[in-house]
Coordinates of C-alpha atoms and ligand atoms in Angstrom, one line a residue:
M1 CA -54.4 14.3 -12.1
K2 CA -52.1 14.2 -15.0
T3 CA -48.9 15.7 -12.4
A4 CA -50.6 13.8 -9.5
S5 CA -49.3 10.4 -11.8
L6 CA -46.7 12.1 -13.1
L7 CA -45.6 12.1 -9.4
L8 CA -46.3 8.7 -8.8
V9 CA -44.1 6.8 -11.9
L10 CA -41.5 8.7 -10.3
L11 CA -41.9 7.5 -7.4
M12 CA -42.1 4.1 -8.9
C13 CA -38.6 4.7 -10.4
A14 CA -37.3 6.1 -7.3
A15 CA -38.0 2.7 -6.0
C16 CA -36.8 0.8 -8.3
L17 CA -33.5 1.9 -8.3
T18 CA -33.1 1.5 -4.6
A19 CA -33.9 -1.6 -4.7
V20 CA -31.2 -2.1 -7.6
A21 CA -28.4 -0.1 -5.6
Q22 CA -29.6 -2.6 -2.9
K23 CA -29.4 -5.6 -5.1
K24 CA -26.1 -4.1 -6.2
L25 CA -24.7 -4.1 -2.2
T26 CA -26.1 -7.7 -1.2
T27 CA -24.3 -9.3 -4.6
I28 CA -21.3 -8.2 -3.1
D29 CA -20.3 -10.2 -0.1
R30 CA -17.2 -8.0 1.9
A31 CA -16.6 -10.6 4.3
A32 CA -15.7 -12.7 1.8
L33 CA -13.7 -11.2 -0.5
A34 CA -11.4 -9.3 2.4
Q35 CA -10.9 -12.9 3.8
E36 CA -10.2 -14.1 0.5
V37 CA -8.2 -11.1 0.2
R38 CA -6.2 -12.0 3.0
T39 CA -5.8 -15.4 2.4
E40 CA -4.1 -14.1 -1.3
F41 CA -1.7 -11.5 0.7
L42 CA -0.4 -15.0 2.5
H43 CA -0.2 -17.3 -0.5
C44 CA 2.7 -14.3 -1.5
W45 CA 3.9 -14.2 2.4
N46 CA 4.5 -17.7 2.7
A47 CA 5.9 -17.9 -1.0
Y48 CA 8.2 -15.4 -0.1
K49 CA 9.5 -17.0 3.2
K50 CA 9.8 -20.5 1.4
Y51 CA 11.2 -19.2 -1.1
A52 CA 13.4 -16.4 -0.3
W53 CA 13.6 -15.5 3.8
G54 CA 15.5 -13.1 4.7
H55 CA 16.1 -11.1 1.5
D56 CA 14.9 -8.0 0.4
G57 CA 12.2 -9.9 -2.3
L58 CA 10.9 -12.2 -4.4
K59 CA 11.5 -12.9 -7.8
P60 CA 7.7 -15.2 -8.1
L61 CA 8.9 -17.3 -10.8
S62 CA 12.0 -18.7 -10.9
K63 CA 11.7 -18.9 -7.1
T64 CA 14.9 -17.1 -6.1
P65 CA 15.3 -14.4 -3.9
Y66 CA 16.5 -11.0 -4.2
D67 CA 18.3 -7.8 -3.0
W68 CA 18.8 -4.5 -3.7
Y69 CA 22.1 -3.6 -2.0
S70 CA 25.2 -5.6 -0.7
S71 CA 24.1 -6.3 2.5
T72 CA 19.3 -7.1 2.6
L73 CA 17.5 -4.7 4.9
Y74 CA 14.2 -6.8 5.1
M75 CA 12.6 -4.5 2.8
T76 CA 9.5 -7.2 1.8
P77 CA 9.4 -8.6 5.6
L78 CA 8.9 -5.1 6.8
D79 CA 6.9 -3.6 4.1
A80 CA 4.3 -6.2 5.1
L81 CA 4.5 -6.2 8.4
D82 CA 1.8 -3.8 9.3
T83 CA -0.6 -5.2 6.8
M84 CA -0.4 -8.7 8.8
I85 CA -0.9 -6.5 11.5
L86 CA -4.5 -4.4 9.8
M87 CA -5.6 -8.2 8.8
G88 CA -5.2 -9.8 12.3
L89 CA -3.2 -12.3 11.2
K90 CA -0.8 -12.2 15.0
E91 CA 1.6 -15.1 15.2
E92 CA 3.5 -13.8 11.7
A93 CA 3.0 -10.1 12.7
D94 CA 4.3 -10.7 16.1
S95 CA 7.5 -13.0 14.9
T96 CA 8.2 -10.6 12.3
R97 CA 8.5 -8.0 14.3
E98 CA 10.4 -10.0 16.8
F99 CA 13.1 -10.7 13.5
I100 CA 13.3 -7.3 12.1
A101 CA 13.7 -6.0 15.9
T102 CA 16.9 -8.4 16.9
H103 CA 18.1 -8.5 12.8
L104 CA 17.4 -5.5 11.2
S105 CA 21.3 -3.1 11.2
F106 CA 21.5 -0.2 8.9
D107 CA 25.3 -0.1 9.7
H108 CA 26.5 -0.8 6.6
D109 CA 28.6 0.1 3.9
M110 CA 26.2 0.6 0.4
Y111 CA 24.5 4.1 -0.8
V112 CA 21.1 3.3 -1.0
K113 CA 18.2 5.3 -2.9
N114 CA 17.2 7.6 -0.1
F115 CA 13.5 8.4 -1.5
E116 CA 12.5 4.2 -1.4
I117 CA 13.8 3.5 2.2
T118 CA 12.3 6.4 3.7
I119 CA 9.2 5.4 2.2
R120 CA 8.9 1.8 2.5
M121 CA 11.8 1.5 5.5
L122 CA 11.2 4.3 7.4
G123 CA 7.4 4.5 7.5
G124 CA 6.7 0.8 7.8
L125 CA 9.2 1.2 11.3
L126 CA 7.2 3.6 12.0
S127 CA 3.6 2.6 11.4
S128 CA 4.3 -0.7 12.3
Y129 CA 5.3 1.3 15.5
Q130 CA 2.4 2.6 16.1
L131 CA 0.5 -0.1 15.9
S132 CA 2.1 -2.3 18.2
G133 CA 4.3 0.6 20.3
D134 CA 7.2 -1.9 20.3
E135 CA 10.1 1.0 21.1
R136 CA 12.7 -1.0 19.2
L137 CA 11.3 0.0 16.2
L138 CA 11.5 3.5 16.9
K139 CA 15.1 3.2 17.7
L140 CA 15.9 1.7 14.2
A141 CA 13.7 4.5 12.7
D142 CA 15.6 6.7 14.5
D143 CA 19.0 5.3 13.4
L144 CA 17.8 5.2 10.3
G145 CA 16.8 8.8 9.8
T146 CA 19.9 10.0 11.4
R147 CA 21.7 7.5 8.8
L148 CA 19.5 9.2 6.0
L149 CA 20.2 13.1 6.6
P150 CA 22.9 13.7 4.8
V151 CA 21.2 13.7 1.6
F152 CA 20.3 17.0 2.0
K153 CA 23.7 18.5 1.9
S154 CA 23.6 20.0 -1.6
P155 CA 23.8 23.6 -2.2
T156 CA 20.0 23.9 -2.8
G157 CA 19.1 21.3 0.3
M158 CA 17.3 19.3 -1.9
P159 CA 18.3 15.6 -1.9
Y160 CA 20.2 13.6 -3.6
V161 CA 19.3 10.2 -5.0
D162 CA 21.9 8.4 -2.9
V163 CA 23.5 8.1 0.3
N164 CA 25.7 5.7 2.1
L165 CA 23.9 4.6 5.0
K166 CA 27.5 4.1 7.0
T167 CA 30.0 7.2 5.7
G168 CA 27.4 9.4 5.2
A169 CA 28.7 9.8 1.2
V170 CA 26.2 11.3 -1.0
R171 CA 25.8 10.7 -4.9
N172 CA 23.9 11.5 -8.0
P173 CA 22.2 15.4 -8.2
R174 CA 19.6 14.3 -11.0
T175 CA 16.2 13.7 -8.8
N176 CA 13.3 14.8 -9.3
P177 CA 9.8 16.6 -7.3
G178 CA 8.7 13.4 -6.2
E179 CA 12.3 12.3 -4.8
V180 CA 12.5 15.9 -3.0
G181 CA 8.5 16.2 -2.0
T182 CA 7.6 13.0 -0.9
L183 CA 9.4 12.6 2.6
L184 CA 8.2 14.1 5.3
V185 CA 5.2 12.1 6.4
E186 CA 7.8 10.2 7.5
F187 CA 10.5 12.4 8.6
G188 CA 7.9 15.2 10.0
A189 CA 6.7 12.1 11.9
L190 CA 10.0 10.8 13.0
S191 CA 10.6 14.5 14.4
K192 CA 7.5 14.5 16.5
L193 CA 7.6 10.7 17.6
T194 CA 11.4 11.6 18.7
G195 CA 11.3 15.2 19.9
K196 CA 14.2 16.1 16.9
K197 CA 13.5 19.3 15.7
Q198 CA 15.7 18.6 12.4
Y199 CA 14.0 16.3 10.7
Y200 CA 10.7 18.2 9.6
D201 CA 12.9 21.5 9.2
I202 CA 15.4 19.7 6.9
V203 CA 13.1 18.2 4.9
K204 CA 10.9 20.7 5.2
S205 CA 12.5 23.3 3.5
A206 CA 13.7 20.1 0.9
V207 CA 10.0 20.9 -0.3
V208 CA 10.3 24.2 -0.3
Q209 CA 12.9 24.2 -3.1
I210 CA 11.1 22.4 -5.1
Y211 CA 8.1 24.5 -4.4
N212 CA 10.3 28.0 -5.2
R213 CA 10.9 26.6 -8.6
R214 CA 7.8 26.6 -10.6
S215 CA 7.4 28.3 -13.3
P216 CA 5.7 31.2 -13.5
V217 CA 2.5 29.3 -14.3
G218 CA 2.6 27.4 -10.9
L219 CA 3.7 24.0 -12.5
V220 CA 6.9 21.7 -11.7
G221 CA 8.8 19.4 -13.9
T222 CA 10.5 16.2 -14.3
W223 CA 13.9 16.0 -13.4
I224 CA 16.3 18.6 -11.4
N225 CA 19.4 19.1 -10.9
V226 CA 19.7 20.0 -6.6
E227 CA 23.1 21.0 -7.5
T228 CA 22.5 24.2 -9.7
G229 CA 18.6 24.3 -8.6
E230 CA 17.7 24.3 -12.3
W231 CA 15.2 22.3 -14.5
V232 CA 16.8 18.9 -16.2
D233 CA 13.4 18.6 -18.0
A234 CA 10.0 20.3 -18.6
D235 CA 7.7 17.6 -18.5
S236 CA 4.5 18.5 -16.3
H237 CA 2.0 15.7 -15.7
V238 CA 0.8 13.9 -12.1
S239 CA 2.6 10.9 -13.2
A240 CA 5.7 9.1 -12.3
C241 CA 8.7 11.2 -10.7
I242 CA 5.8 13.8 -10.2
D243 CA 2.9 12.4 -8.2
S244 CA 3.2 12.5 -4.8
Y245 CA 5.1 15.4 -4.4
Y246 CA 1.8 16.9 -4.7
E247 CA 0.4 13.7 -2.5
Y248 CA 2.2 14.8 -0.1
M249 CA 0.8 18.8 0.3
V250 CA -2.1 17.7 1.3
K251 CA -0.8 14.6 3.1
C252 CA 1.1 17.1 4.9
S253 CA -1.3 19.7 5.8
I254 CA -3.4 17.4 8.2
L255 CA -1.0 15.1 9.8
F256 CA 1.0 18.3 11.0
G257 CA -2.0 21.2 10.4
D258 CA 0.9 22.8 8.7
Q259 CA -0.5 25.6 6.6
D260 CA 2.5 26.3 4.3
F261 CA 1.7 22.9 2.9
K262 CA -2.5 23.7 2.5
K263 CA -1.5 26.9 -0.2
M264 CA 0.9 25.2 -1.3
W265 CA -1.3 22.6 -2.7
E266 CA -4.0 25.2 -3.4
S267 CA -2.2 27.0 -6.1
S268 CA -0.8 23.9 -7.5
I269 CA -3.9 22.6 -7.6
L270 CA -5.0 25.5 -9.8
A271 CA -2.7 25.5 -11.4
I272 CA -2.9 21.6 -12.9
K273 CA -6.8 22.1 -13.4
T274 CA -6.3 24.3 -15.4
Y275 CA -3.2 23.0 -17.3
L276 CA -3.1 19.3 -16.7
A277 CA -6.4 18.6 -17.2
D278 CA -8.4 17.2 -19.9
E279 CA -11.8 17.8 -20.3
T280 CA -12.7 14.5 -23.3
P281 CA -15.6 12.5 -24.8
T282 CA -14.3 10.0 -22.9
G283 CA -14.3 11.5 -19.0
L284 CA -11.9 13.6 -17.5
W285 CA -7.8 12.5 -17.7
I286 CA -5.0 14.6 -15.8
G287 CA -2.6 14.8 -19.5
H288 CA 1.3 16.1 -19.3
A289 CA 2.2 20.0 -20.7
D290 CA 5.0 21.9 -20.5
M291 CA 5.6 23.3 -17.6
N292 CA 6.6 27.1 -18.6
T293 CA 3.4 27.7 -21.5
G294 CA 1.6 24.8 -19.8
K295 CA 1.7 23.8 -23.0
R296 CA -0.1 20.4 -23.9
T297 CA 2.2 18.4 -24.6
K298 CA 0.7 14.6 -24.1
T299 CA -2.6 12.8 -23.8
W300 CA -1.0 10.0 -21.2
F301 CA -2.1 9.1 -18.2
G302 CA -1.2 5.4 -16.4
A303 CA -1.3 3.0 -13.7
L304 CA 0.8 5.7 -11.8
D305 CA -1.1 8.5 -11.8
A306 CA -4.2 6.4 -10.8
F307 CA -3.4 7.7 -7.0
F308 CA -5.0 11.5 -8.1
P309 CA -8.7 10.5 -7.0
A310 CA -7.4 9.4 -3.4
V311 CA -6.0 12.7 -3.6
L312 CA -8.3 14.9 -4.5
A313 CA -11.3 13.6 -2.5
L314 CA -8.4 13.8 0.5
S315 CA -8.4 17.7 -0.3
G316 CA -11.9 17.5 -0.1
D317 CA -13.4 17.0 -3.9
V318 CA -14.9 14.8 -3.4
P319 CA -17.2 14.6 -7.3
T320 CA -13.7 15.6 -9.0
A321 CA -11.8 12.4 -8.2
A322 CA -14.7 10.9 -8.4
R323 CA -14.5 11.2 -12.3
L324 CA -10.8 11.0 -12.8
Q325 CA -11.8 7.3 -10.8
E326 CA -14.6 6.5 -13.9
S327 CA -11.0 7.2 -16.3
C328 CA -9.1 5.0 -14.0
F329 CA -11.9 2.5 -14.4
K330 CA -11.9 2.4 -17.8
M331 CA -8.2 2.3 -17.8
W332 CA -8.2 -0.7 -16.4
N333 CA -11.1 -2.6 -18.0
K334 CA -9.7 -2.0 -21.5
H335 CA -7.4 -5.1 -21.8
G336 CA -9.0 -6.0 -18.1
I337 CA -5.9 -4.9 -16.3
E338 CA -4.4 -1.9 -16.1
P339 CA -1.0 -0.7 -17.7
E340 CA 1.7 1.5 -16.9
Q341 CA 1.1 4.3 -19.3
F342 CA -2.4 4.7 -21.3
D343 CA -3.0 7.4 -24.1
Y344 CA -6.6 8.4 -23.3
A345 CA -6.5 10.0 -27.0
L346 CA -6.7 6.9 -28.6
M347 CA -8.2 5.1 -25.7
D348 CA -4.9 2.1 -25.8
V349 CA -1.6 1.5 -24.3
P350 CA 1.0 3.8 -26.7
N351 CA 2.4 2.1 -29.7
D352 CA 5.9 0.6 -27.6
P353 CA 5.3 -2.2 -25.5
K354 CA 7.6 -1.3 -23.1
W355 CA 4.5 1.3 -22.0
E356 CA 1.9 -2.4 -22.4
R357 CA 3.7 -3.5 -18.4
Y358 CA 1.9 -3.8 -15.2
F359 CA 4.1 -4.1 -12.0
L360 CA 1.6 -4.7 -9.6
N361 CA 0.5 -0.9 -9.1
P362 CA -2.1 -0.1 -6.1
E363 CA -2.8 2.9 -6.6
I364 CA -6.4 2.2 -8.2
M365 CA -7.6 -0.3 -4.9
E366 CA -6.1 3.2 -2.7
S367 CA -8.7 5.5 -5.0
A368 CA -11.2 3.0 -4.4
Y369 CA -10.8 3.2 -1.1
Y370 CA -10.5 6.5 0.0
L371 CA -13.7 7.1 -2.2
Y372 CA -15.6 4.4 -0.4
Q373 CA -14.6 5.7 2.8
Y374 CA -16.0 9.4 1.5
T375 CA -19.2 8.1 0.0
Q376 CA -19.9 4.1 -0.1
D377 CA -20.9 4.3 -2.7
P378 CA -21.4 1.1 -3.6
R379 CA -19.6 1.3 -7.2
Y380 CA -16.3 1.5 -5.0
L381 CA -16.8 -2.0 -4.3
E382 CA -18.2 -3.4 -7.4
M383 CA -14.6 -1.9 -9.0
G384 CA -12.5 -3.3 -6.1
K385 CA -14.0 -6.5 -6.9
V386 CA -13.0 -5.6 -10.6
F387 CA -9.2 -4.8 -9.7
F388 CA -9.6 -8.1 -7.5
E389 CA -10.0 -10.5 -10.7
G390 CA -8.3 -9.2 -13.0
L391 CA -5.0 -10.1 -10.6
K392 CA -5.9 -13.2 -10.1
N393 CA -6.4 -14.2 -13.1
F394 CA -3.2 -12.4 -14.9
C395 CA -0.6 -12.2 -12.0
R396 CA -1.1 -15.2 -9.3
C397 CA 1.6 -17.7 -9.9
D398 CA 2.8 -20.6 -8.0
G399 CA 5.3 -18.7 -6.3
G400 CA 3.2 -16.0 -5.2
Y401 CA 1.6 -13.4 -8.0
A402 CA 4.1 -11.5 -10.8
E403 CA 4.0 -8.6 -12.6
L404 CA 3.1 -8.6 -15.9
K405 CA 5.5 -7.7 -19.2
S406 CA 2.1 -7.0 -21.2
V407 CA -0.7 -6.3 -20.1
K408 CA -2.2 -7.4 -23.8
T409 CA -0.6 -10.7 -24.0
K410 CA -0.4 -11.2 -20.1
E411 CA 3.2 -12.3 -20.7
K412 CA 4.5 -12.7 -17.0
S413 CA 8.1 -11.1 -16.0
D414 CA 9.4 -12.5 -12.8
R415 CA 9.1 -9.4 -10.2
M416 CA 6.9 -9.2 -6.7
E417 CA 7.7 -5.7 -5.4
S418 CA 7.5 -4.8 -2.1
Y419 CA 5.1 -2.7 -2.1
F420 CA 2.6 -5.4 -3.4
L421 CA 2.5 -6.3 0.1
A422 CA 2.4 -2.9 1.9
E423 CA -0.2 -1.5 -0.7
T424 CA -2.2 -3.7 -3.0
W425 CA -3.4 -6.1 -0.9
K426 CA -3.7 -3.5 2.0
Y427 CA -5.6 -1.0 0.6
L428 CA -7.7 -4.2 -1.1
Y429 CA -8.4 -5.6 2.4
L430 CA -9.5 -2.3 4.2
L431 CA -11.9 -1.4 1.0
F432 CA -13.8 -4.6 2.4
A433 CA -13.0 -5.6 6.0
P434 CA -15.1 -3.6 8.5
P435 CA -15.4 -0.3 9.1
E436 CA -13.9 -0.5 12.9
T437 CA -9.8 -2.4 11.5
L438 CA -8.9 1.1 10.8
D439 CA -9.2 4.4 12.1
F440 CA -9.7 6.6 8.5
K441 CA -10.6 10.2 9.7
H442 CA -8.0 9.7 11.6
T443 CA -5.6 8.3 9.8
I444 CA -2.3 9.3 7.2
F445 CA -1.2 6.8 5.0
N446 CA 3.0 7.3 3.3
T447 CA 3.0 6.6 0.3
E448 CA 3.7 3.4 0.5
A449 CA 0.2 3.0 2.2
H450 CA 1.5 2.6 5.8
P451 CA -0.8 3.9 8.3
I452 CA 0.1 7.1 10.6
R453 CA -1.4 8.9 13.7
K454 CA -1.5 11.9 14.9
T455 CA -1.0 10.8 18.3
W456 CA 1.5 13.7 19.2
Ligands
DMJ501 C1 5.1 2.4 -4.4 O1 6.4 2.2 -4.5 C2 4.5 4.0 -4.3 O2 3.1 4.0 -3.9 C3 5.0 5.3 -4.6 O3 4.8 6.1 -4.0 C4 5.0 5.1 -6.4 N1 4.8 3.8 -6.5 C5 4.8 2.6 -5.6 C6 3.6 1.5 -6.5 O4 2.8 1.2 -7.2

């Protein structure tokens, strides 16, 4: 009898919890939020068109344009194009695509950053080509790929940082695993779509060069010289300069079915879990360690590191991804918006104002989106809503959305990077949008959120 009543109480509790969960679901109006995100995207896009049309980007406080180099590469329109397509902004997307197809030229005597141009522009051209079928975009991608390839002509095969688009001259041999290892989703897709094998082979062997230089404990450092092959900074972490090196191991193993990347990921994640992961009273974090000894050097995590739950989830480890995302959420909630760096031993920004900045980064939204895809847990919709509120409250301005000088004071700074339109708004929109908006299971996003499908 006693057991029967206990069972009844338990069943009633379970029913209550389900009701709470359902109620929670009904408090999130996904359709309304998707619509609102779209409106905010348009606020940024219209500001760009009004104040910075034809340039790489917009400074939203002074309402003035900026370019990265001596000639514009139309970075914001190209980065934003597939977001418009996915949001169903057909007229905007069609006219932007037409403008890019008829105006964009890479025939400029200027040095560009290989990594940034690959993830933003090559990635953007390939995804918009796949989404629109416009062959002119594939032609532009092929032209860009050809102009970038000389960057790999170093003694080790790892790319220099900069390459001249016209002459093929290269400069700056000091690079990092992120810039070497985050090129193959784009060059590999270009290779498959054009039938030009060299794109895949040259870029893959550069990644292998970094991987082969991992330490005896299986970690990589932050800076390496592509001419000598020597590490020049042994700090190991999953933050800026290393982050997407790991991301592309998982993504390339899925997109190209390349087993070498599967093996690289398996040995790397083991080293990350052994030496970088940090179980603390506030939850799971990924900190810093010396690449050679594996010894903990810093208890820092940051806005960029928040991509890691998405990668863990994509690799099949949803439980660890979910735990890490809870830590990311704590980082966000400390000041209502996330800082560039967070010391999880202090549970606050490290004591230096330079780490208080927020660059409109998308990674934490990206991870919420992935986790929602795998779990359908409304918790991630709730998180998305909190992120959206934070952005609107602290970054919105008349001329678009602005980065923050400090998440503590909320003082703004005059910059809105193109990835804010390519990534941040896209992941937030996809989190709330109907599932048919994008076939998640058959899509690999490059690190700039440009969706690539295996059509080959
Ligand atoms: C983007 O350009 C890419 O996501 C890159 O991999 C890392 N940082 C920015 C956004 O934070």
